[in-house]
Short mmCIF file of C-alpha atoms and ligand atoms in Angstrom, two decimals:
data_model
loop_
_atom_site.label_atom_id
_atom_site.label_comp_id
_atom_site.label_asym_id
_atom_site.label_seq_id
_atom_site.Cartn_x
_atom_site.Cartn_y
_atom_site.Cartn_z
CA MET A 1 -7.21 -39.36 -29.98
CA THR A 2 -10.37 -37.34 -30.31
CA LEU A 3 -10.80 -36.44 -26.65
CA ALA A 4 -8.14 -34.70 -24.60
CA VAL A 5 -8.50 -33.88 -20.90
CA LEU A 6 -6.17 -31.38 -19.23
CA SER A 7 -5.96 -29.77 -15.80
CA SER A 8 -6.08 -26.05 -15.20
CA CYS A 9 -7.46 -23.87 -12.41
CA ALA A 10 -9.70 -20.91 -11.70
CA LEU A 11 -8.85 -18.18 -9.20
CA THR A 12 -11.34 -17.19 -6.49
CA GLY A 13 -9.90 -15.05 -3.73
CA ILE A 14 -6.40 -16.42 -3.32
CA GLU A 15 -7.51 -20.02 -3.89
CA ALA A 16 -7.13 -21.77 -7.24
CA PRO A 17 -9.80 -24.51 -7.45
CA PRO A 18 -9.16 -27.13 -10.15
CA VAL A 19 -10.79 -26.82 -13.58
CA ARG A 20 -10.88 -29.73 -16.01
CA VAL A 21 -10.45 -28.71 -19.64
CA GLU A 22 -12.01 -31.29 -21.97
CA VAL A 23 -11.48 -30.89 -25.70
CA HIS A 24 -13.44 -33.12 -28.08
CA LEU A 25 -12.93 -33.27 -31.84
CA GLY A 26 -15.84 -34.84 -33.69
CA SER A 27 -16.89 -35.15 -37.29
CA GLY A 28 -19.36 -32.70 -38.74
CA LEU A 29 -19.43 -29.15 -39.95
CA PRO A 30 -16.44 -27.09 -38.67
CA ALA A 31 -17.36 -25.45 -35.39
CA PHE A 32 -15.56 -24.36 -32.20
CA THR A 33 -17.71 -24.17 -29.08
CA VAL A 34 -16.70 -23.44 -25.49
CA VAL A 35 -19.17 -24.48 -22.78
CA GLY A 36 -19.10 -24.43 -18.97
CA LEU A 37 -20.32 -21.00 -17.90
CA ALA A 38 -17.46 -19.28 -19.67
CA ASP A 39 -17.72 -15.52 -19.72
CA THR A 40 -16.79 -13.17 -22.54
CA GLU A 41 -13.05 -13.50 -22.09
CA VAL A 42 -13.18 -17.26 -22.32
CA ARG A 43 -15.28 -17.05 -25.48
CA GLU A 44 -12.72 -14.65 -26.93
CA SER A 45 -10.19 -17.31 -26.12
CA ARG A 46 -11.49 -19.28 -29.16
CA GLU A 47 -10.20 -16.59 -31.51
CA ARG A 48 -6.83 -16.32 -29.75
CA VAL A 49 -6.36 -20.11 -29.73
CA ARG A 50 -7.19 -20.40 -33.42
CA ALA A 51 -4.78 -17.59 -34.42
CA ALA A 52 -2.02 -18.81 -32.09
CA LEU A 53 -2.19 -22.35 -33.48
CA LEU A 54 -1.97 -21.14 -37.08
CA SER A 55 0.84 -18.62 -36.33
CA SER A 56 2.81 -21.38 -34.60
CA GLY A 57 2.74 -23.60 -37.68
CA PHE A 58 0.06 -26.02 -36.48
CA GLU A 59 -3.17 -26.88 -38.24
CA PHE A 60 -6.52 -25.84 -36.96
CA PRO A 61 -8.51 -29.08 -37.28
CA ALA A 62 -11.47 -29.17 -39.63
CA GLY A 63 -14.29 -30.71 -37.63
CA ARG A 64 -16.54 -30.10 -34.70
CA LEU A 65 -14.48 -28.91 -31.72
CA THR A 66 -16.16 -28.74 -28.32
CA VAL A 67 -14.37 -27.43 -25.23
CA ASN A 68 -15.91 -28.03 -21.81
CA LEU A 69 -14.60 -26.23 -18.72
CA ALA A 70 -15.71 -28.17 -15.65
CA PRO A 71 -17.09 -27.77 -13.02
CA ALA A 72 -19.69 -25.59 -14.73
CA ASP A 73 -20.73 -23.68 -11.59
CA LEU A 74 -17.32 -22.17 -10.93
CA PRO A 75 -16.83 -18.63 -12.26
CA LYS A 76 -14.02 -18.61 -14.80
CA GLU A 77 -12.51 -15.44 -16.06
CA SER A 78 -9.31 -14.31 -17.78
CA GLY A 79 -7.39 -15.85 -20.63
CA ARG A 80 -5.55 -18.41 -18.54
CA PHE A 81 -7.43 -21.29 -20.21
CA ASP A 82 -5.99 -20.44 -23.67
CA LEU A 83 -2.96 -22.65 -23.17
CA PRO A 84 -4.75 -25.82 -21.96
CA ILE A 85 -7.37 -25.38 -24.69
CA ALA A 86 -4.70 -25.04 -27.40
CA ILE A 87 -2.79 -28.08 -26.12
CA GLY A 88 -6.09 -29.98 -25.93
CA VAL A 89 -6.83 -29.14 -29.58
CA LEU A 90 -3.36 -30.35 -30.60
CA LEU A 91 -3.76 -33.58 -28.63
CA ALA A 92 -7.28 -34.26 -29.87
CA SER A 93 -6.18 -33.74 -33.46
CA GLY A 94 -3.06 -35.87 -33.05
CA GLN A 95 -0.54 -33.08 -33.65
CA ILE A 96 1.58 -33.81 -30.58
CA ALA A 97 3.65 -36.97 -30.38
CA MET A 98 4.25 -37.61 -26.71
CA PRO A 99 3.88 -41.32 -26.04
CA SER A 100 6.09 -41.25 -22.98
CA LEU A 101 3.86 -38.67 -21.36
CA MET A 102 0.60 -40.25 -22.34
CA GLN A 103 1.27 -43.60 -20.72
CA ARG A 104 2.85 -44.68 -17.56
CA LYS A 105 6.50 -45.39 -18.15
CA PRO A 106 7.30 -49.00 -17.14
CA ASP A 107 9.93 -47.78 -14.68
CA ALA A 108 8.09 -44.75 -13.40
CA SER A 109 5.89 -44.69 -10.37
CA GLY A 110 2.91 -42.41 -9.94
CA PRO A 111 0.38 -41.30 -12.54
CA PRO A 112 1.47 -40.38 -16.08
CA MET A 113 2.97 -36.94 -16.54
CA LEU A 114 0.03 -35.40 -18.37
CA GLU A 115 -2.34 -36.19 -15.49
CA ARG A 116 -0.07 -34.40 -13.06
CA LEU A 117 0.36 -31.34 -15.27
CA VAL A 118 -1.61 -28.18 -14.42
CA LEU A 119 -1.51 -25.65 -17.27
CA ALA A 120 -2.47 -21.97 -17.29
CA GLY A 121 -1.50 -19.20 -19.67
CA GLU A 122 -2.92 -16.66 -22.05
CA LEU A 123 -1.92 -16.79 -25.74
CA SER A 124 -1.20 -13.86 -28.00
CA LEU A 125 -2.21 -14.13 -31.64
CA THR A 126 1.42 -14.85 -32.53
CA GLY A 127 1.55 -17.90 -30.27
CA ALA A 128 3.58 -16.20 -27.54
CA LEU A 129 2.54 -16.88 -23.93
CA VAL A 130 1.34 -13.83 -21.99
CA PRO A 131 2.03 -13.74 -18.21
CA ILE A 132 -1.00 -14.30 -16.01
CA ALA A 133 -2.08 -12.48 -12.84
CA GLY A 134 -2.04 -14.44 -9.59
CA ALA A 135 0.70 -16.93 -10.59
CA LEU A 136 2.03 -17.21 -7.05
CA ALA A 137 -1.47 -17.62 -5.55
CA ILE A 138 -2.11 -20.41 -8.07
CA ALA A 139 1.20 -22.08 -7.24
CA LEU A 140 0.56 -21.96 -3.46
CA SER A 141 -2.92 -23.37 -3.92
CA VAL A 142 -1.79 -26.14 -6.31
CA SER A 143 1.10 -27.15 -4.06
CA ARG A 144 -1.28 -27.50 -1.08
CA ARG A 145 -3.88 -29.44 -3.05
CA ARG A 146 -1.66 -31.59 -5.25
CA PRO A 147 1.93 -31.72 -4.00
CA ASP A 148 2.88 -34.14 -6.83
CA ALA A 149 1.63 -31.78 -9.57
CA ALA A 150 3.80 -29.94 -12.07
CA LEU A 151 2.68 -26.42 -12.97
CA LEU A 152 3.25 -25.15 -16.53
CA LEU A 153 3.00 -21.36 -16.94
CA PRO A 154 4.28 -18.51 -19.13
CA VAL A 155 7.93 -18.14 -18.17
CA ASP A 156 7.63 -14.82 -16.28
CA SER A 157 4.74 -16.21 -14.23
CA ALA A 158 6.64 -19.48 -13.75
CA ARG A 159 9.59 -17.66 -12.14
CA GLN A 160 7.24 -16.22 -9.53
CA ALA A 161 5.54 -19.58 -8.99
CA ALA A 162 8.93 -21.27 -8.54
CA GLN A 163 9.32 -19.47 -5.21
CA VAL A 164 6.96 -22.06 -3.69
CA PRO A 165 9.20 -24.70 -2.15
CA GLY A 166 8.74 -28.28 -3.33
CA LEU A 167 6.50 -27.51 -6.30
CA ARG A 168 7.70 -28.53 -9.77
CA VAL A 169 7.28 -25.51 -12.06
CA LEU A 170 7.77 -25.42 -15.83
CA GLY A 171 7.85 -22.29 -17.96
CA ALA A 172 7.70 -21.51 -21.66
CA THR A 173 7.66 -18.41 -23.84
CA THR A 174 5.71 -19.75 -26.84
CA LEU A 175 3.15 -22.40 -27.69
CA GLN A 176 5.81 -24.12 -29.83
CA ASP A 177 8.08 -24.36 -26.78
CA VAL A 178 5.28 -25.92 -24.74
CA VAL A 179 4.78 -28.58 -27.44
CA ALA A 180 8.53 -29.21 -27.66
CA GLY A 181 8.58 -29.58 -23.87
CA LEU A 182 5.72 -32.07 -23.89
CA GLU A 183 7.52 -34.04 -26.63
CA GLU A 184 10.59 -33.99 -24.37
CA LYS A 185 12.65 -32.11 -26.94
CA LEU A 186 13.08 -29.09 -24.69
CA ASP A 187 13.65 -28.72 -20.95
CA LEU A 188 11.06 -26.32 -19.53
CA GLY A 189 12.32 -26.30 -15.93
CA VAL A 190 12.64 -22.85 -14.34
CA ALA A 191 14.18 -21.58 -11.14
CA ALA A 192 12.99 -18.73 -8.91
CA PRO A 193 15.02 -15.53 -9.27
CA PRO A 194 17.70 -15.36 -6.57
CA ALA A 195 16.57 -13.41 -3.53
CA SER A 196 18.14 -9.98 -3.45
CA ALA A 197 21.25 -10.12 -1.29
CA ARG A 198 20.52 -6.67 0.08
CA GLY A 199 17.55 -6.37 2.41
CA PRO A 200 14.73 -4.00 1.52
CA GLU A 201 15.23 -0.36 2.42
CA LEU A 202 13.22 0.46 5.53
CA LEU A 203 12.48 3.97 6.72
CA CYS A 204 14.05 4.72 10.09
CA LEU A 205 12.23 6.29 13.03
CA SER A 206 15.32 8.36 13.88
CA GLU A 207 14.30 10.67 11.02
CA VAL A 208 11.30 11.82 13.07
CA ARG A 209 12.64 14.50 15.40
CA GLY A 210 10.85 15.40 18.62
CA GLN A 211 7.33 13.94 18.91
CA ALA A 212 8.33 11.79 21.86
CA GLN A 213 4.73 10.86 22.73
CA ALA A 214 3.81 9.89 19.17
CA ARG A 215 7.02 7.88 18.74
CA ARG A 216 6.22 6.04 21.97
CA ALA A 217 2.64 5.38 20.81
CA LEU A 218 3.94 4.00 17.51
CA GLU A 219 6.18 1.60 19.42
CA VAL A 220 3.21 0.50 21.55
CA ALA A 221 1.06 0.01 18.43
CA ALA A 222 3.77 -2.13 16.85
CA ALA A 223 4.33 -4.14 20.05
CA GLY A 224 0.68 -5.20 20.39
CA GLY A 225 -0.64 -5.06 16.80
CA HIS A 226 -2.89 -2.14 17.78
CA ASN A 227 -4.69 0.18 15.37
CA MET A 228 -3.92 3.85 15.91
CA LEU A 229 -5.20 7.32 15.12
CA LEU A 230 -2.82 10.28 14.92
CA ALA A 231 -4.43 13.72 15.32
CA GLY A 232 -2.43 16.84 14.61
CA PRO A 233 -2.01 19.87 12.34
CA PRO A 234 -0.52 19.66 8.82
CA GLY A 235 3.24 19.22 8.81
CA SER A 236 3.44 17.64 12.24
CA GLY A 237 4.85 14.40 10.83
CA LYS A 238 1.82 12.08 10.96
CA SER A 239 2.61 10.49 7.58
CA MET A 240 6.30 10.13 8.43
CA LEU A 241 5.37 8.26 11.61
CA ALA A 242 2.92 5.95 9.81
CA GLN A 243 5.42 5.12 7.05
CA ARG A 244 7.87 3.93 9.68
CA LEU A 245 5.57 1.34 11.27
CA PRO A 246 6.41 -1.50 8.79
CA GLY A 247 10.09 -1.07 9.66
CA LEU A 248 9.36 -1.56 13.36
CA LEU A 249 7.50 -4.84 12.85
CA PRO A 250 9.31 -8.19 12.74
CA PRO A 251 10.04 -9.28 9.13
CA LEU A 252 7.58 -11.73 7.58
CA ASP A 253 8.47 -15.40 7.85
CA ARG A 254 8.74 -17.38 4.62
CA ASP A 255 5.11 -18.59 4.49
CA SER A 256 3.71 -15.14 5.28
CA ALA A 257 6.07 -13.52 2.76
CA LEU A 258 4.82 -15.93 0.07
CA GLU A 259 1.21 -15.15 0.99
CA ALA A 260 1.87 -11.38 0.81
CA ALA A 261 3.65 -11.76 -2.53
CA ALA A 262 0.78 -13.92 -3.85
CA ILE A 263 -1.72 -11.19 -2.94
CA ALA A 264 0.42 -8.48 -4.56
CA GLY A 265 0.52 -10.67 -7.68
CA LEU A 266 -3.30 -10.75 -7.91
CA ALA A 267 -3.18 -7.23 -9.32
CA GLY A 268 -0.74 -8.45 -11.96
CA GLY A 269 1.86 -5.88 -10.95
CA ALA A 270 5.46 -6.42 -9.99
CA PRO A 271 5.80 -8.18 -6.64
CA PRO A 272 7.24 -6.10 -3.77
CA ALA A 273 10.59 -6.88 -2.22
CA PHE A 274 10.30 -10.37 -0.74
CA GLY A 275 9.57 -10.39 3.00
CA LEU A 276 8.76 -6.68 3.17
CA ARG A 277 5.52 -5.88 4.97
CA PRO A 278 3.01 -4.15 2.71
CA PHE A 279 2.25 -0.47 3.28
CA ARG A 280 -0.81 0.90 1.51
CA ALA A 281 -1.94 4.52 1.63
CA PRO A 282 -5.07 5.01 -0.51
CA HIS A 283 -6.35 8.55 -1.18
CA HIS A 284 -9.50 9.68 0.65
CA SER A 285 -11.46 9.82 -2.62
CA ILE A 286 -11.28 6.00 -2.88
CA SER A 287 -14.51 4.05 -3.54
CA SER A 288 -15.68 1.33 -1.19
CA ALA A 289 -15.05 -1.32 -3.88
CA ALA A 290 -11.45 -0.16 -4.29
CA LEU A 291 -10.91 -0.06 -0.51
CA VAL A 292 -12.47 -3.32 0.64
CA GLY A 293 -12.77 -5.16 -2.69
CA GLY A 294 -15.70 -5.72 -5.01
CA GLY A 295 -16.88 -5.19 -8.54
CA THR A 296 -19.02 -7.43 -10.72
CA ARG A 297 -15.99 -9.61 -11.14
CA PRO A 298 -14.62 -9.53 -7.58
CA ARG A 299 -11.26 -7.86 -7.18
CA PRO A 300 -9.30 -7.48 -3.96
CA GLY A 301 -9.23 -4.01 -2.41
CA GLU A 302 -6.58 -2.00 -0.57
CA ILE A 303 -7.32 -3.78 2.72
CA THR A 304 -6.32 -7.09 1.11
CA PHE A 305 -3.19 -5.61 -0.44
CA ALA A 306 -2.37 -4.37 3.10
CA HIS A 307 -2.78 -7.92 4.52
CA LEU A 308 0.04 -8.68 7.03
CA GLY A 309 1.10 -5.05 6.76
CA VAL A 310 -0.10 -1.53 7.35
CA LEU A 311 -3.08 0.39 5.94
CA PHE A 312 -2.58 4.15 6.27
CA LEU A 313 -5.63 6.37 5.90
CA ASP A 314 -4.52 10.02 5.89
CA GLU A 315 -7.20 12.69 6.46
CA LEU A 316 -9.57 10.08 7.84
CA PRO A 317 -12.64 12.39 8.13
CA GLU A 318 -12.42 13.11 4.37
CA PHE A 319 -13.11 9.46 3.49
CA GLY A 320 -16.72 8.65 2.66
CA ARG A 321 -18.49 7.65 5.84
CA HIS A 322 -20.03 4.54 4.29
CA VAL A 323 -16.58 3.66 2.92
CA LEU A 324 -15.11 3.79 6.44
CA ASP A 325 -17.97 1.84 7.95
CA MET A 326 -17.19 -1.03 5.57
CA LEU A 327 -13.87 -1.41 7.38
CA ARG A 328 -15.53 -2.47 10.62
CA GLU A 329 -16.20 -6.09 9.81
CA PRO A 330 -12.81 -6.88 8.22
CA MET A 331 -11.12 -5.19 11.21
CA GLU A 332 -12.84 -7.74 13.48
CA THR A 333 -12.58 -10.86 11.32
CA GLY A 334 -9.34 -10.36 9.35
CA HIS A 335 -10.99 -11.15 6.04
CA VAL A 336 -13.54 -9.72 3.65
CA ALA A 337 -16.26 -11.66 1.84
CA ILE A 338 -17.62 -10.36 -1.45
CA ALA A 339 -20.95 -11.95 -2.35
CA ARG A 340 -22.11 -12.05 -5.95
CA ALA A 341 -25.22 -13.64 -7.45
CA MET A 342 -23.90 -17.19 -7.55
CA HIS A 343 -20.65 -16.99 -5.73
CA ARG A 344 -18.87 -15.74 -2.66
CA THR A 345 -15.23 -14.74 -2.78
CA THR A 346 -13.19 -14.35 0.39
CA TYR A 347 -9.97 -12.37 0.59
CA PRO A 348 -7.66 -12.14 3.61
CA ALA A 349 -7.44 -8.66 5.17
CA ARG A 350 -5.51 -8.79 8.45
CA PHE A 351 -3.98 -5.32 8.41
CA GLN A 352 -2.86 -2.86 11.04
CA LEU A 353 -4.67 0.45 10.61
CA VAL A 354 -2.93 3.79 11.08
CA ALA A 355 -5.29 6.70 10.53
CA ALA A 356 -4.43 10.38 10.62
CA MET A 357 -6.59 13.46 10.90
CA ASN A 358 -6.31 17.18 11.41
CA PRO A 359 -7.78 18.40 14.71
CA CYS A 360 -10.38 20.42 12.76
CA LYS A 361 -11.38 21.29 9.19
CA CYS A 362 -8.82 24.11 8.81
CA GLY A 363 -6.21 22.04 10.62
CA TRP A 364 -4.92 24.52 13.18
CA ARG A 365 -7.08 24.02 16.27
CA GLY A 366 -4.91 23.83 19.40
CA SER A 367 -1.88 25.07 17.47
CA ASN A 368 0.29 27.98 18.57
CA VAL A 369 1.58 28.42 15.00
CA ARG A 370 -1.59 29.68 13.41
CA ALA A 371 -5.12 30.48 14.60
CA CYS A 372 -8.00 28.10 13.93
CA THR A 373 -10.79 29.66 11.86
CA CYS A 374 -13.40 26.97 12.56
CA THR A 375 -16.55 27.53 14.58
CA PRO A 376 -17.25 25.04 17.38
CA ASP A 377 -20.05 23.57 15.22
CA GLN A 378 -17.64 23.06 12.34
CA VAL A 379 -15.18 21.31 14.64
CA ALA A 380 -17.91 19.03 15.96
CA ALA A 381 -19.19 18.28 12.45
CA TYR A 382 -15.68 17.48 11.22
CA ARG A 383 -14.99 15.06 14.06
CA SER A 384 -18.39 13.41 13.85
CA ARG A 385 -17.60 12.23 10.32
CA ILE A 386 -15.79 9.31 11.92
CA SER A 387 -18.39 7.01 13.38
CA GLY A 388 -18.25 5.98 17.03
CA PRO A 389 -18.10 2.26 16.18
CA LEU A 390 -15.03 2.84 14.00
CA LEU A 391 -13.31 4.94 16.68
CA ASP A 392 -14.15 2.17 19.17
CA ARG A 393 -12.01 -0.18 17.08
CA ILE A 394 -8.96 2.09 17.12
CA ASP A 395 -7.01 1.22 20.25
CA LEU A 396 -4.59 4.15 20.40
CA GLN A 397 -5.57 7.75 19.81
CA VAL A 398 -2.65 10.13 19.95
CA ASP A 399 -2.03 13.86 19.57
CA VAL A 400 0.82 14.90 17.30
CA PRO A 401 1.40 18.60 18.05
CA ALA A 402 2.93 20.99 15.54
CA PRO A 403 6.71 20.96 15.86
CA GLY A 404 8.19 24.00 17.56
CA ASP A 405 10.54 26.37 15.74
CA ASP A 406 13.56 24.63 17.22
CA TRP A 407 12.80 21.17 15.79
CA THR A 408 15.93 21.22 13.60
CA GLU A 409 18.01 21.54 16.76
CA LEU A 410 16.53 18.42 18.35
CA PRO A 411 18.76 15.36 18.47
CA ALA A 412 17.87 12.44 16.19
CA GLY A 413 15.53 9.98 17.87
CA GLU A 414 16.25 6.34 18.65
CA PRO A 415 16.69 4.42 15.37
CA SER A 416 14.25 1.68 14.32
CA THR A 417 16.99 -0.95 14.56
CA ALA A 418 17.23 -0.27 18.32
CA ILE A 419 13.45 -0.35 18.88
CA ARG A 420 12.71 -3.44 16.77
CA PRO A 421 14.14 -6.02 19.24
CA ARG A 422 11.90 -4.70 22.06
CA ILE A 423 8.87 -5.01 19.79
CA ALA A 424 9.84 -8.49 18.62
CA ALA A 425 10.30 -9.64 22.22
CA ALA A 426 6.90 -8.26 23.30
CA LEU A 427 5.11 -9.88 20.33
CA ALA A 428 6.88 -13.19 20.91
CA ALA A 429 5.79 -13.16 24.58
CA GLN A 430 2.18 -12.56 23.53
CA HIS A 431 2.23 -15.45 21.05
CA ARG A 432 3.70 -17.76 23.69
CA ARG A 433 1.10 -16.73 26.27
CA GLN A 434 -2.08 -16.55 24.19
CA GLY A 435 -1.30 -17.52 20.57
CA CYS A 436 -2.03 -14.06 19.13
CA CYS A 437 -1.02 -10.42 19.58
CA ASN A 438 -2.82 -8.38 22.25
CA ALA A 439 -4.91 -6.45 19.72
CA LEU A 440 -6.52 -9.69 18.50
CA LEU A 441 -7.24 -11.07 21.97
CA PRO A 442 -10.92 -12.10 22.22
CA THR A 443 -13.00 -11.03 25.25
CA ARG A 444 -12.46 -14.36 26.98
CA GLY A 445 -8.71 -13.95 26.54
CA ILE A 446 -8.84 -10.45 28.03
CA ASP A 447 -10.39 -11.81 31.21
CA GLU A 448 -7.68 -14.45 31.42
CA HIS A 449 -4.56 -12.51 30.41
CA CYS A 450 -5.21 -8.80 31.07
CA GLN A 451 -5.92 -8.68 34.80
CA PRO A 452 -4.69 -5.39 36.32
CA ASP A 453 -3.56 -5.26 39.93
CA GLU A 454 -5.85 -3.63 42.49
CA ALA A 455 -4.66 -0.03 42.12
CA ALA A 456 -4.63 -0.28 38.31
CA ARG A 457 -8.15 -1.71 38.35
CA ALA A 458 -9.43 1.20 40.45
CA LEU A 459 -7.85 3.68 38.04
CA TRP A 460 -9.38 1.83 35.06
CA LYS A 461 -12.89 1.84 36.58
CA ASP A 462 -12.64 5.52 37.42
CA ALA A 463 -11.60 6.41 33.84
CA MET A 464 -14.37 4.21 32.44
CA ARG A 465 -16.97 6.27 34.35
CA ARG A 466 -15.34 9.62 33.64
CA PHE A 467 -15.02 9.14 29.88
CA ALA A 468 -18.22 7.06 29.49
CA TRP A 469 -16.39 4.35 27.57
CA SER A 470 -18.28 1.60 25.81
CA ALA A 471 -17.46 -1.93 26.98
CA ARG A 472 -15.43 -2.35 23.80
CA ALA A 473 -13.40 0.81 24.49
CA ALA A 474 -12.79 -0.25 28.10
CA HIS A 475 -11.51 -3.62 26.92
CA ARG A 476 -9.18 -1.92 24.47
CA VAL A 477 -7.57 0.04 27.30
CA LEU A 478 -6.87 -3.25 29.09
CA LYS A 479 -5.21 -4.62 25.96
CA ILE A 480 -2.99 -1.54 25.60
CA ALA A 481 -2.05 -1.75 29.29
CA ARG A 482 -1.13 -5.41 28.68
CA THR A 483 1.12 -4.38 25.77
CA LEU A 484 2.80 -1.71 27.93
CA ALA A 485 3.50 -4.37 30.56
CA ASP A 486 4.80 -6.73 27.84
CA LEU A 487 7.24 -4.07 26.59
CA GLU A 488 8.76 -4.16 30.09
CA ALA A 489 8.41 -7.95 30.35
CA ALA A 490 6.27 -7.31 33.46
CA PRO A 491 4.03 -10.23 34.44
CA ASP A 492 1.19 -8.02 35.76
CA ILE A 493 -0.50 -4.80 34.68
CA GLY A 494 0.47 -2.12 37.19
CA VAL A 495 -0.87 1.35 37.81
CA ALA A 496 1.78 3.05 35.63
CA HIS A 497 0.81 0.85 32.66
CA MET A 498 -2.85 1.65 33.20
CA ALA A 499 -2.26 5.40 33.53
CA GLU A 500 -0.36 5.48 30.25
CA ALA A 501 -2.96 3.31 28.50
CA ILE A 502 -5.72 5.71 29.57
CA GLN A 503 -3.77 8.60 28.01
CA TYR A 504 -4.13 6.90 24.62
CA ARG A 505 -7.88 6.66 24.97
CA ARG A 506 -8.98 10.12 26.11
CA PRO A 507 -11.79 11.37 23.88
CA LEU A 508 -10.45 13.63 21.13
CA ALA A 509 -13.03 16.30 21.91
CA GLU A 510 -11.38 16.92 25.29
CA ARG A 511 -8.11 17.92 23.79
ZN1 LIG B 1 -9.87 24.92 12.51
#
């Protein structure tokens, strides 16, 4: 055989579009060319493939080798094409004997094995297979596109990929093992690591003493998927509250847990505990590319790593204003699109935002612990760093006062395990009624599902005039009132629900 064709895949966003790897060995002066809009890393792959073949005891064929990665217009990065290229070279030069895989077995149905095999893996110079980033995203994408495919990956990556139910996954540690597997001398099957018997450790809300209003607001945020802003002096427990939101939310179902793990795997790091909702807390010095994603070769940002979980932005006014403004669109759409010259990459970014801020630059305004040293102008300037449109998108805005001296004497609060069933019931009711949580209800849905009774409507209209709310802000109050009613399993929004909802929406400057 002088032409070998193998299947591999690229990775754009969390999708893995197919890439055909064609390897042709012709006569002529020795040469090794890779074509198909391959970037630097793919060109470097030539050197790794050559060294890996020689270190593994194979011959590097003398002749004119041409590798084509198709389709040409798909951006291809990373070393994951090393493995299919190396196998292609071995096939084209007749160094693998695998008749049973090359042809349809008389008794077997379906296409021959090699046509169903999708290979990806980087090679070290010694011929060892190096784990690839995004193995689980690749596996999910391949299983959706080609349920009959078998995926062959470096063994560590293969164990992650094997979590996808129904997909046949093979793993190997060296190029020699891959060849032995293809020649049916070695079984390359792998199994997913057993799920940890013990559930992930979740932080409990009972550890937050006092702060009854903030604890209540956190429960409301969890019960309706609402974004929230906590304003209070240093040491009042804003971070502690935020860290406890993932533990109040219902655990991820299997599909969502796989999606979250696939996204975590894009960074190449260790996956988080399976089923645990992500919690991301980037520092305020973060760049816009690191927060929302970007770079010349698009990379997901913190908002994508927070997908299906919580994004915590502490000291919100200290973030760059243009960085914060880039959050607005993903907060509406649930995804982020990164456009580059030829290509557009989309990442999911459906996160729940918890932001925290001090009441002023020095942090002590309104406190009876220490005096604020800010001038009124400084206070105004500090607060104006958060744009109105961003504040409009934050449903709940809550004061977290400094704890009094007696906070150690306060009884422990209600534990998360007691609160979680109320939240799960409220969210389930919302999904039954309208197919989404209250925070994501579109305007049309608000008109249909968030009708207050007469007294509540009068209160709402009065507050709208008094606080000069935008239409968006007024709608958000209706959604919070709906969540408060859902927490009580009340069919209608009453005046008590509306009064409490308005409390979460008073302008910060009034406090
Ligand atoms: Zn101050």
